[in-house]
Coordinates of C-alpha atoms and ligand atoms in Angstrom, one line a residue:
X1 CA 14.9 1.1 4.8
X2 CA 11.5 -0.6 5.6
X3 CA 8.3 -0.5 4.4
X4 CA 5.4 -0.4 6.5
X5 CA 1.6 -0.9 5.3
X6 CA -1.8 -0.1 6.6
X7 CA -4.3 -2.7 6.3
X8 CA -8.5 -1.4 5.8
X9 CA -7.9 1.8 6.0
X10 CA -11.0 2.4 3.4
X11 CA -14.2 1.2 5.2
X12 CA -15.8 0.3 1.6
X13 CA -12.4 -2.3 1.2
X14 CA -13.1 -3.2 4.7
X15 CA -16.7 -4.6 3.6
X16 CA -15.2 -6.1 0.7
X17 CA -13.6 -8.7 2.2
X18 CA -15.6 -9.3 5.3
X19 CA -13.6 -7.3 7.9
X20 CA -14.8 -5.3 10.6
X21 CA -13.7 -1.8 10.6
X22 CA -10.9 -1.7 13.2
X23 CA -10.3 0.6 16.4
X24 CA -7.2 1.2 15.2
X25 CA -4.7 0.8 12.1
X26 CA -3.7 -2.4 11.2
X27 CA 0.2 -2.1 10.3
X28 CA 1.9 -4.7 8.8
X29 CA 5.6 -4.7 7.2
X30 CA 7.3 -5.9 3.7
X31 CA 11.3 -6.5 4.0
X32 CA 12.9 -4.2 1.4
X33 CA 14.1 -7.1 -0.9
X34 CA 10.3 -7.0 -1.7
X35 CA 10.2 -4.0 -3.5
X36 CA 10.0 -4.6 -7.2
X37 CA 12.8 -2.7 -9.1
X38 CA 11.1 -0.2 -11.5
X39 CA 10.6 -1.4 -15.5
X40 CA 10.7 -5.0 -14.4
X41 CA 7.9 -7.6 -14.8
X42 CA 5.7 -8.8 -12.0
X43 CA 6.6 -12.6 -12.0
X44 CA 3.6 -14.7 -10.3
X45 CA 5.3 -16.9 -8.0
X46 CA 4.6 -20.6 -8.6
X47 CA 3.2 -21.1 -5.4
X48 CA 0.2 -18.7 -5.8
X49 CA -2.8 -19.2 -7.7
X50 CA -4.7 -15.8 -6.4
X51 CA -2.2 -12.7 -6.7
X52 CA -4.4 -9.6 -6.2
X53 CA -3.4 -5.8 -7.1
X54 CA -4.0 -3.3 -4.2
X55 CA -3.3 0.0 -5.1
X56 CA -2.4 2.4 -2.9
X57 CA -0.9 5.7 -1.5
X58 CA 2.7 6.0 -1.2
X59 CA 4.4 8.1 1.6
X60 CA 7.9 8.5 2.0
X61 CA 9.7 9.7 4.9
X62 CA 12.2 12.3 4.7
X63 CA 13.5 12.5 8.6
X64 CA 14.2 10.4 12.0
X65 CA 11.4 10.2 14.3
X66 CA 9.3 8.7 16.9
X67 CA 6.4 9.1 19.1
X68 CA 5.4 12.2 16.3
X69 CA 2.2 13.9 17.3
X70 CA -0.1 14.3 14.8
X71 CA 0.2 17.8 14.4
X72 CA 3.9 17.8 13.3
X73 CA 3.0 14.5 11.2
X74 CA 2.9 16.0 7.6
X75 CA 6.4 17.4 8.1
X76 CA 7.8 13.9 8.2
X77 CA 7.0 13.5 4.5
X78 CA 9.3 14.2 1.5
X79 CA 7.9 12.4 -1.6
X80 CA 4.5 10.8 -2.3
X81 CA 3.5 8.2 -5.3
X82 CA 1.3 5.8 -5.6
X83 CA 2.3 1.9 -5.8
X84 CA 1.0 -1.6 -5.9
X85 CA 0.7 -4.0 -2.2
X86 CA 0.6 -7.0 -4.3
X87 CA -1.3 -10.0 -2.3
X88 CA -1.7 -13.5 -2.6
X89 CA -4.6 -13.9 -1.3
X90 CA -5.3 -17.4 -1.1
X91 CA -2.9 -17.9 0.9
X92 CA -3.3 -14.8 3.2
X93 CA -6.8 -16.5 3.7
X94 CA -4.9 -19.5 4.9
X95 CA -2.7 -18.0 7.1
X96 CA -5.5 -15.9 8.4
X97 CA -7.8 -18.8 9.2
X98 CA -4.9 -20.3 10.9
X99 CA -4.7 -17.0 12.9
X100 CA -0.8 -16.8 11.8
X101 CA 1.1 -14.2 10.6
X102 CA 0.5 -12.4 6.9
X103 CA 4.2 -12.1 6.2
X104 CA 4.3 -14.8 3.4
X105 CA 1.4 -13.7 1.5
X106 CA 2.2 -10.0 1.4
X107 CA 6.2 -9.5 2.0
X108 CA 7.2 -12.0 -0.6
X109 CA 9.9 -11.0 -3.5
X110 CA 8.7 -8.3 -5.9
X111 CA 5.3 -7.8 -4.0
X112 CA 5.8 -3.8 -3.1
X113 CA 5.7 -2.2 -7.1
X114 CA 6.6 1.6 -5.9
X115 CA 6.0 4.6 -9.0
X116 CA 7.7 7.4 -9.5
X117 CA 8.3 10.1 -6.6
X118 CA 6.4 13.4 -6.7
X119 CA 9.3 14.8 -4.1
X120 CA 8.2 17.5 -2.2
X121 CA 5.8 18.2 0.9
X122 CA 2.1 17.7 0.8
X123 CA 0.1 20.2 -1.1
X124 CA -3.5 19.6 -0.6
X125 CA -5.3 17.4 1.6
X126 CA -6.6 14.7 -0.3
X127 CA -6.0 12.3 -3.7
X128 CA -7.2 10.5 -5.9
X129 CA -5.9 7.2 -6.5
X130 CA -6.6 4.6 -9.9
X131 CA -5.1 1.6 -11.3
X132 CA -6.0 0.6 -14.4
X133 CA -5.7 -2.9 -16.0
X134 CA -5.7 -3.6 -19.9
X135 CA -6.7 0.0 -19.9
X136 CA -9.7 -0.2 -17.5
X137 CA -10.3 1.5 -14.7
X138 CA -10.6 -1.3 -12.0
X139 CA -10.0 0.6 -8.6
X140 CA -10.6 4.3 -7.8
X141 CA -10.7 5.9 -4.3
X142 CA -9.9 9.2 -2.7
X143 CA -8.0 9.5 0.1
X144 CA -11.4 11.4 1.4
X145 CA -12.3 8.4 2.3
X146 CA -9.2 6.9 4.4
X147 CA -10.7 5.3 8.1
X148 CA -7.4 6.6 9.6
X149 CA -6.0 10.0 8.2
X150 CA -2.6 10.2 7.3
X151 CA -1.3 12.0 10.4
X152 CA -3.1 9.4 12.4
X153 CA -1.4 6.9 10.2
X154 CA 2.3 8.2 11.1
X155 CA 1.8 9.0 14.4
X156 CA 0.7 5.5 15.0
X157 CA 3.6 4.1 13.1
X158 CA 5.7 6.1 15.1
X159 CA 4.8 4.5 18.6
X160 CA 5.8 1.5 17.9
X161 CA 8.3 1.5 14.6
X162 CA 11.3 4.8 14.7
X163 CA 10.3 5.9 11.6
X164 CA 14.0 6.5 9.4
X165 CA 14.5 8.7 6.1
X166 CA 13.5 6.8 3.2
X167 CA 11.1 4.1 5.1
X168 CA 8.1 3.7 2.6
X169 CA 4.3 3.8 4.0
X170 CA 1.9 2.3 1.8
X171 CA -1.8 3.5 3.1
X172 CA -4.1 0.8 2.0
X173 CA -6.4 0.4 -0.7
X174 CA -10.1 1.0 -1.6
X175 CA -12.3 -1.5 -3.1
X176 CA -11.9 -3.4 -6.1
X177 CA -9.5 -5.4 -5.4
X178 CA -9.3 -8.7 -7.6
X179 CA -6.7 -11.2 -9.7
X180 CA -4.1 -10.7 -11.6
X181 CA -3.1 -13.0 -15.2
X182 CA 0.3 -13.3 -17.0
X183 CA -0.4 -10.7 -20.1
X184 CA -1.9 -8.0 -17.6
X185 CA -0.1 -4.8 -18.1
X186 CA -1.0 -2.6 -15.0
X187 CA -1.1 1.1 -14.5
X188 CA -1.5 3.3 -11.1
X189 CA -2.0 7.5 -11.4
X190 CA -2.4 10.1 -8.6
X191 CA -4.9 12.8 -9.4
X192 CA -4.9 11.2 -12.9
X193 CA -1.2 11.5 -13.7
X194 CA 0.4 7.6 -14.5
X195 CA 3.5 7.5 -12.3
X196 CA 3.8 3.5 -12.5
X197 CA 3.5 1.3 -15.2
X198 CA 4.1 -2.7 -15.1
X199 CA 3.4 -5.8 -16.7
X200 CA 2.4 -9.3 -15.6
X201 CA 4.2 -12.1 -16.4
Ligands
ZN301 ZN1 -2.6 -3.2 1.0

């Protein structure tokens, strides 16, 4: 399987960090030895001193396909959750300023936390996503807000990557992005119901 991520896709998160709203999705990938297996820590790697939490929208795909038009788009999804892109973020900067690929700073080992599956279709049109930290709420967004809707997100996908049964799109995040300490204990809901729970070490 693979795991595919859209980058700014909430204009506010955009502004955040000083990027222009793009023409089109940015897509980037993690390899699957970056998913972090469920009730295990989030190590901070030693060569990172800025690891931030995104939180996001989780989409997985239940069947083959390709070149899907966005009006068939929805049926290519058989679970949703909510999960955490983790970055390191100084040296994404870095890399970025070098004009070089993110890879590094957002496919690394344990970087793609993934919650629990809600399997089934979509039921309503949009969610609301929030990750807590220590108990405080520290990013909230609705998908209301997405730049790029979700059928725009897999039929983009879809032109350039087959999409295969049990590839993983993480949607991007909305603002309030920030750090991560060892001690942290982190917690991501959809529509206020916790499906991923993790601490920081
Ligand atoms: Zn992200």
């Amino acid at each position: 399987m693979k795991i595919i991520c859209i980058g700014r896709n909430y204009a506010d998160h955009a502004e955040e960090l000083g990027n222009q709203i793009p023409d089109d999705p940015v897509v980037f990938c993690k390899p699957d030895s970056s998913i972090l297996q469920p009730r295990n820590p989030f190590v901070i790697p030693p060569w990172s001193k800025e690891i931030h939490h995104e939180i996001e929208l989780l989409l997985r795909i239940g069947r083959v396909g390709k070149y899907i038009d966005k009006k068939h788009a929805l049926s290519y999804i058989d679970a949703i959750t909510v999960g955490i892109d983790f970055t390191a973020r100084d040296l994404q900067k870095k890399l970025k300023e070098k004009g070089l690929p993110w890879e590094k700073s957002k496919g690394f080992d344990g970087s793609a936390a993934i919650g629990k599956w809600v399997p089934g279709s979509l039921k309503k049109k949009n969610y609301q996503i929030t990750l807590l930290k220590n108990n405080l709420i520290i990013q909230n967004g609705n998908t209301s807000q997405f730049i790029f809707s979700i059928e725009e997100i897999i039929s983009h996908i879809s032109k350039f990557f087959t999409l295969k049964t049990g590839d993983v799109i993480f949607t991007g995040t909305p603002p309030g992005v920030g750090p991560i300490t060892a001690g942290d204990q982190l917690e991501g809901h959809l529509d206020g119901k916790s499906l991923l729970s993790l601490n920081i070490r």
